[in-house]
CSV table of C-alpha atoms in Angstrom, one decimal:
chain,number,residue,atom,x,y,z
P,18,UNK,CA,39.5,-15.2,39.1
P,19,UNK,CA,36.0,-14.1,40.0
P,20,UNK,CA,36.3,-11.0,37.9
P,21,UNK,CA,37.3,-13.3,34.9
P,22,UNK,CA,34.3,-15.4,35.4
P,23,UNK,CA,32.1,-12.5,35.7
P,24,UNK,CA,33.6,-11.1,32.5
P,25,UNK,CA,32.7,-14.3,30.8
P,26,UNK,CA,29.3,-14.5,31.9
P,27,UNK,CA,28.7,-10.8,30.8
P,28,UNK,CA,29.9,-11.5,27.4
P,29,UNK,CA,27.9,-14.7,27.2
P,30,UNK,CA,24.7,-12.7,28.2
P,31,UNK,CA,25.4,-10.0,25.6
P,32,UNK,CA,25.9,-12.5,22.9
P,33,UNK,CA,22.4,-14.2,23.7
P,34,UNK,CA,20.7,-10.9,23.7
P,35,UNK,CA,22.3,-9.8,20.4
P,36,UNK,CA,21.4,-13.3,18.8
P,37,UNK,CA,17.9,-13.0,20.1
P,38,UNK,CA,17.4,-9.5,19.0
P,39,UNK,CA,18.5,-10.4,15.5
P,40,UNK,CA,16.2,-13.6,15.2
P,41,UNK,CA,13.2,-11.7,16.7
P,42,UNK,CA,13.5,-8.7,14.2
P,43,UNK,CA,10.7,-8.7,11.8
P,44,UNK,CA,11.8,-9.8,8.3
P,45,UNK,CA,10.0,-6.7,6.8
P,46,UNK,CA,8.8,-3.3,8.1
P,47,UNK,CA,6.2,-1.3,6.2
P,48,UNK,CA,5.7,2.6,6.2
P,49,UNK,CA,3.0,4.4,4.6
P,50,UNK,CA,4.2,7.6,2.9
P,51,UNK,CA,2.2,10.5,1.3
P,52,UNK,CA,2.5,9.6,-2.5
P,53,UNK,CA,3.0,12.1,-5.4
P,54,UNK,CA,0.9,9.6,-7.4
P,55,UNK,CA,-2.2,11.1,-9.0
P,56,UNK,CA,-5.7,10.9,-7.7
P,57,UNK,CA,-8.0,9.9,-10.7
P,58,UNK,CA,-11.6,9.7,-11.6
P,59,UNK,CA,-12.8,6.7,-13.3
P,60,UNK,CA,-16.2,5.2,-14.4
P,61,UNK,CA,-17.7,2.9,-12.0
P,62,UNK,CA,-15.8,-0.5,-13.1
P,63,UNK,CA,-18.0,-2.9,-11.2
P,64,UNK,CA,-21.2,-1.6,-12.7
P,65,UNK,CA,-20.5,0.7,-15.9
P,66,UNK,CA,-24.3,1.2,-16.2
P,67,UNK,CA,-24.3,3.5,-13.1
P,68,UNK,CA,-24.3,6.8,-14.4
P,69,UNK,CA,-24.9,9.1,-11.4
P,70,UNK,CA,-21.7,8.0,-9.6
P,71,UNK,CA,-18.0,7.7,-10.5
P,72,UNK,CA,-15.0,6.0,-9.0
P,73,UNK,CA,-12.5,8.2,-7.0
P,74,UNK,CA,-9.1,6.3,-7.2
P,75,UNK,CA,-6.7,7.4,-4.5
P,76,UNK,CA,-3.1,5.9,-4.7
P,77,UNK,CA,-1.6,4.6,-1.5
P,78,UNK,CA,2.3,4.4,-1.4
P,79,UNK,CA,3.9,1.8,0.9
P,80,UNK,CA,7.6,1.6,1.6
P,81,UNK,CA,8.6,-2.0,2.4
P,82,UNK,CA,11.9,-2.4,4.4
P,83,UNK,CA,13.5,-5.7,3.7
P,84,UNK,CA,15.4,-6.6,7.0
P,85,UNK,CA,16.4,-10.3,6.1
P,86,UNK,CA,18.3,-11.7,3.2
P,87,UNK,CA,16.2,-14.7,3.6
P,88,UNK,CA,13.0,-13.2,2.3
P,89,UNK,CA,12.1,-15.0,-0.8
P,90,UNK,CA,8.4,-14.0,-1.4
P,91,UNK,CA,5.8,-11.3,-0.4
P,92,UNK,CA,2.2,-11.3,-1.0
P,93,UNK,CA,-0.6,-9.1,0.2
P,94,UNK,CA,-4.4,-8.9,0.6
P,95,UNK,CA,-6.3,-5.6,0.5
P,96,UNK,CA,-9.0,-5.2,3.3
P,97,UNK,CA,-11.9,-2.9,3.3
P,98,UNK,CA,-14.1,-2.7,6.5
P,99,UNK,CA,-13.0,-6.0,7.5
P,100,UNK,CA,-13.7,-7.7,4.1
P,101,UNK,CA,-10.9,-9.0,1.9
P,102,UNK,CA,-11.0,-7.5,-1.6
P,103,UNK,CA,-10.2,-10.5,-4.0
P,104,UNK,CA,-10.8,-8.8,-7.4
P,105,UNK,CA,-7.5,-7.2,-8.2
P,106,UNK,CA,-8.9,-5.8,-11.4
P,107,UNK,CA,-12.0,-4.0,-10.3
P,108,UNK,CA,-11.4,-3.5,-6.4
P,109,UNK,CA,-7.7,-2.4,-6.5
P,110,UNK,CA,-4.4,-2.8,-8.4
P,111,UNK,CA,-0.9,-2.9,-6.9
P,112,UNK,CA,2.2,-1.7,-8.9
P,113,UNK,CA,5.9,-1.8,-8.1
P,114,UNK,CA,6.8,2.0,-8.2
P,115,UNK,CA,10.1,0.9,-10.3
P,116,UNK,CA,7.7,-0.3,-13.1
P,117,UNK,CA,4.2,1.1,-13.2
P,118,UNK,CA,3.3,-0.3,-16.5
P,119,UNK,CA,1.7,-3.6,-15.3
P,120,UNK,CA,0.0,-4.6,-12.1
P,121,UNK,CA,1.5,-7.1,-9.7
P,122,UNK,CA,0.2,-9.6,-7.2
P,123,UNK,CA,3.4,-10.2,-5.4
P,124,UNK,CA,7.0,-9.4,-4.9
P,125,UNK,CA,9.3,-12.4,-5.8
P,126,UNK,CA,12.8,-13.3,-5.9
P,127,UNK,CA,13.6,-10.9,-8.8
P,128,UNK,CA,12.2,-8.0,-7.0
P,129,UNK,CA,13.8,-8.9,-3.7
P,130,UNK,CA,17.4,-9.0,-4.8
P,131,UNK,CA,19.8,-8.3,-2.1
P,132,UNK,CA,20.9,-5.1,-3.5
P,133,UNK,CA,17.5,-3.6,-2.8
P,134,UNK,CA,16.6,-3.1,0.9
P,135,UNK,CA,13.6,-0.9,0.3
P,136,UNK,CA,10.8,-1.5,-2.3
P,137,UNK,CA,7.9,1.0,-2.8
P,138,UNK,CA,4.6,-0.3,-4.0
P,139,UNK,CA,1.6,1.7,-5.1
P,140,UNK,CA,-2.0,0.6,-4.3
P,141,UNK,CA,-4.6,2.1,-6.4
P,142,UNK,CA,-8.0,1.3,-4.9
P,143,UNK,CA,-11.3,1.7,-6.8
P,144,UNK,CA,-13.8,1.3,-4.2
P,145,UNK,CA,-14.7,4.8,-3.3
P,146,UNK,CA,-17.9,6.2,-5.3
P,147,UNK,CA,-18.6,9.9,-5.5
P,148,UNK,CA,-21.6,11.6,-7.1
P,149,UNK,CA,-21.3,13.0,-10.6
P,150,UNK,CA,-21.9,16.5,-9.0
P,151,UNK,CA,-18.9,15.9,-6.6
P,152,UNK,CA,-16.8,14.8,-9.6
P,153,UNK,CA,-17.7,18.1,-11.6
P,154,UNK,CA,-16.7,20.2,-8.5
P,155,UNK,CA,-13.5,18.5,-8.3
P,156,UNK,CA,-12.7,19.1,-12.2
P,157,UNK,CA,-13.7,22.7,-11.7
P,158,UNK,CA,-11.5,23.0,-8.7
P,159,UNK,CA,-8.4,21.8,-10.6
P,160,UNK,CA,-9.2,23.6,-13.8
P,161,UNK,CA,-9.9,20.5,-16.0
P,162,UNK,CA,-12.0,20.7,-18.8
P,163,UNK,CA,-13.3,17.2,-19.4
P,164,UNK,CA,-16.9,15.9,-19.9
P,165,UNK,CA,-18.1,13.2,-17.3
P,166,UNK,CA,-20.6,11.8,-19.8
P,167,UNK,CA,-20.0,8.6,-21.5
P,168,UNK,CA,-17.0,7.7,-19.7
P,169,UNK,CA,-15.9,4.1,-20.6
P,170,UNK,CA,-13.7,1.4,-19.3
P,171,UNK,CA,-10.1,2.6,-19.4
P,172,UNK,CA,-11.0,6.2,-19.3
P,173,UNK,CA,-8.9,8.1,-16.6
P,174,UNK,CA,-9.2,11.7,-15.6
P,175,UNK,CA,-6.1,12.9,-13.5
P,176,UNK,CA,-6.7,15.4,-10.7
P,177,UNK,CA,-3.6,16.1,-8.7
P,178,UNK,CA,-1.0,14.3,-6.6
P,179,UNK,CA,-2.4,12.6,-3.4
P,180,UNK,CA,-0.2,14.5,-1.2
P,181,UNK,CA,-1.9,17.7,-2.4
P,182,UNK,CA,-5.3,16.1,-2.7
P,183,UNK,CA,-5.0,15.1,0.9
P,184,UNK,CA,-4.6,18.6,2.1
P,185,UNK,CA,-7.1,20.3,-0.3
P,186,UNK,CA,-10.0,17.8,0.2
P,187,UNK,CA,-10.3,17.3,3.9
P,188,UNK,CA,-13.9,16.4,3.9
P,189,UNK,CA,-13.7,13.7,1.3
P,190,UNK,CA,-10.8,12.2,3.0
P,191,UNK,CA,-12.6,12.3,6.3
P,192,UNK,CA,-15.5,10.4,4.9
P,193,UNK,CA,-13.2,7.9,3.3
P,194,UNK,CA,-11.4,7.5,7.0
P,195,UNK,CA,-14.5,6.4,8.5
P,196,UNK,CA,-14.1,3.0,6.9
P,197,UNK,CA,-11.3,0.8,8.3
P,198,UNK,CA,-9.1,-0.1,5.4
P,199,UNK,CA,-5.9,-2.1,5.9
P,200,UNK,CA,-3.5,-4.4,3.8
P,201,UNK,CA,-2.2,-7.7,5.2
P,202,UNK,CA,1.3,-9.0,4.1
P,203,UNK,CA,2.4,-12.5,4.2
P,204,UNK,CA,6.1,-13.1,4.0
P,205,UNK,CA,7.9,-16.2,2.9
P,206,UNK,CA,11.4,-16.6,4.6
P,207,UNK,CA,13.3,-19.7,3.7
P,208,UNK,CA,11.1,-22.7,2.8
P,209,UNK,CA,8.8,-23.0,5.7
P,210,UNK,CA,8.8,-19.8,7.6
P,211,UNK,CA,5.9,-17.4,7.2
P,212,UNK,CA,5.5,-14.0,8.7
P,213,UNK,CA,2.3,-11.9,8.6
P,214,UNK,CA,2.1,-8.2,9.1
P,215,UNK,CA,-1.2,-6.0,9.0
P,216,UNK,CA,-0.7,-2.3,8.1
P,217,UNK,CA,-3.7,0.1,8.7
P,218,UNK,CA,-4.1,2.6,5.9
P,219,UNK,CA,-4.1,6.2,7.0
P,220,UNK,CA,-6.2,8.0,4.4
């Protein structure tokens, strides 16, 4: 009889542990991967009149794992050195890797269909300025014959993929890493439940 009671208590305890584990699991996990998207050189978008500096746009790829079928909405906020970047035209843009033709500001019900448990987004930031001299050295390094004079809005010079750039330009990456950058996710699950996740960006 005692053995039967002990067995019931053990089963009950295991069920509680399992239910608690399921309920406490984060609705999403985010993993940064070394992207094969292109690092690019752009004119300074915030101030096109600046002629001695250019923007170095580095793509960050984030792999979002959906752990709950109840996730209905995901938004984010890009943070540079403790300050939120609100201008998603000039500061940064985010793309769904499955469709990189238009920038997005969220993942909604259409993106979060139950058939897709992993979604990759690409964050292309535009805050890192380099001198025109540094830009010319990068063009020479990657055998790109392009003029940096009179670059205008919409002009883009592709260098190489981020995974290669990171290995081949350690000093540039080291300088960028000095600034603490992160992306903050807000997840809507159900109608009233919110979950927040901060992910530090490892340049």
